[in-house]
């Protein structure tokens, strides 16, 4: 029905940058809010950044001023630009989208499969 495919993860040195992308495909009528979450080893999944349909964004305190979330509605894609990366940013990053399918009238949340980000020297 809907697939979310993430890309852009990898290994980066402290202070470096990465850009994650998540593209949705399938029987999509509309997409509402989009978000990025992350899960570090041994920790619970946490919200990193959230963006509304009007591109109003909010961020976890730990990433404010370093990360930027954006969206391209024509491409059904959400991005996460990560600057000044720190070792504590290491984890698996998941995108989430609130999607209305052409076959079902109400919106539901869908998750990507996750992409690994490792910040280490």
GROMACS .gro file of C-alpha atoms in nm, residues 35-117:
model
   83
   35UNK     CA    1   0.880   1.336   1.120
   36UNK     CA    2   1.216   1.184   1.198
   37UNK     CA    3   1.275   0.967   1.504
   38UNK     CA    4   1.589   0.792   1.620
   39UNK     CA    5   1.679   0.504   1.846
   40UNK     CA    6   2.019   0.472   2.008
   41UNK     CA    7   2.144   0.134   2.134
   42UNK     CA    8   1.974   0.043   2.459
   43UNK     CA    9   1.744   0.344   2.448
   44UNK     CA   10   1.385   0.410   2.351
   45UNK     CA   11   1.294   0.564   2.017
   46UNK     CA   12   1.270   0.942   2.041
   47UNK     CA   13   1.131   1.222   1.826
   48UNK     CA   14   1.405   1.426   1.656
   49UNK     CA   15   1.211   1.662   1.429
   50UNK     CA   16   0.857   1.716   1.305
   51UNK     CA   17   0.716   1.917   1.015
   52UNK     CA   18   0.355   2.003   0.935
   53UNK     CA   19   0.188   2.035   0.597
   54UNK     CA   20   0.258   2.410   0.607
   55UNK     CA   21   0.627   2.337   0.681
   56UNK     CA   22   0.613   2.451   1.042
   57UNK     CA   23   0.891   2.259   1.215
   58UNK     CA   24   0.989   2.174   1.569
   59UNK     CA   25   1.289   1.993   1.710
   60UNK     CA   26   1.415   1.801   2.009
   61UNK     CA   27   1.621   2.027   2.234
   62UNK     CA   28   1.928   1.811   2.171
   63UNK     CA   29   1.933   1.890   1.798
   64UNK     CA   30   1.804   2.249   1.784
   65UNK     CA   31   2.033   2.471   1.582
   66UNK     CA   32   2.211   2.172   1.425
   67UNK     CA   33   1.939   1.977   1.239
   68UNK     CA   34   1.692   2.104   0.977
   69UNK     CA   35   1.386   1.916   0.860
   70UNK     CA   36   1.224   1.997   0.526
   71UNK     CA   37   0.976   1.844   0.284
   72UNK     CA   38   0.909   1.829  -0.088
   73UNK     CA   39   0.538   1.764  -0.130
   74UNK     CA   40   0.566   1.708  -0.505
   75UNK     CA   41   0.808   1.422  -0.439
   76UNK     CA   42   0.641   1.289  -0.120
   77UNK     CA   43   0.980   1.322   0.044
   78UNK     CA   44   1.108   1.446   0.379
   79UNK     CA   45   1.469   1.541   0.447
   80UNK     CA   46   1.684   1.580   0.756
   81UNK     CA   47   1.998   1.791   0.724
   82UNK     CA   48   2.227   1.713   1.016
   83UNK     CA   49   2.520   1.945   1.089
   84UNK     CA   50   2.779   1.951   1.368
   85UNK     CA   51   2.716   1.587   1.440
   86UNK     CA   52   2.810   1.446   1.779
   87UNK     CA   53   2.875   1.087   1.891
   88UNK     CA   54   2.549   1.099   2.088
   89UNK     CA   55   2.361   1.145   1.758
   90UNK     CA   56   2.450   0.785   1.672
   91UNK     CA   57   2.151   0.560   1.619
   92UNK     CA   58   1.900   0.424   1.372
   93UNK     CA   59   1.694   0.704   1.218
   94UNK     CA   60   1.335   0.636   1.115
   95UNK     CA   61   1.100   0.854   0.914
   96UNK     CA   62   0.729   0.863   0.981
   97UNK     CA   63   0.449   1.002   0.767
   98UNK     CA   64   0.077   1.048   0.827
   99UNK     CA   65  -0.074   0.921   0.502
  100UNK     CA   66  -0.421   0.909   0.352
  101UNK     CA   67  -0.452   0.626   0.102
  102UNK     CA   68  -0.666   0.642  -0.209
  103UNK     CA   69  -0.847   0.331  -0.086
  104UNK     CA   70  -0.902   0.436   0.277
  105UNK     CA   71  -1.039   0.775   0.380
  106UNK     CA   72  -0.873   0.818   0.720
  107UNK     CA   73  -0.502   0.891   0.776
  108UNK     CA   74  -0.261   0.643   0.930
  109UNK     CA   75   0.101   0.659   1.038
  110UNK     CA   76   0.362   0.472   0.833
  111UNK     CA   77   0.727   0.414   0.921
  112UNK     CA   78   1.040   0.367   0.718
  113UNK     CA   79   1.272   0.073   0.773
  114UNK     CA   80   1.542   0.282   0.940
  115UNK     CA   81   1.889   0.397   0.836
  116UNK     CA   82   2.200   0.376   1.053
  117UNK     CA   83   2.389   0.693   1.144
   0.00000   0.00000   0.00000
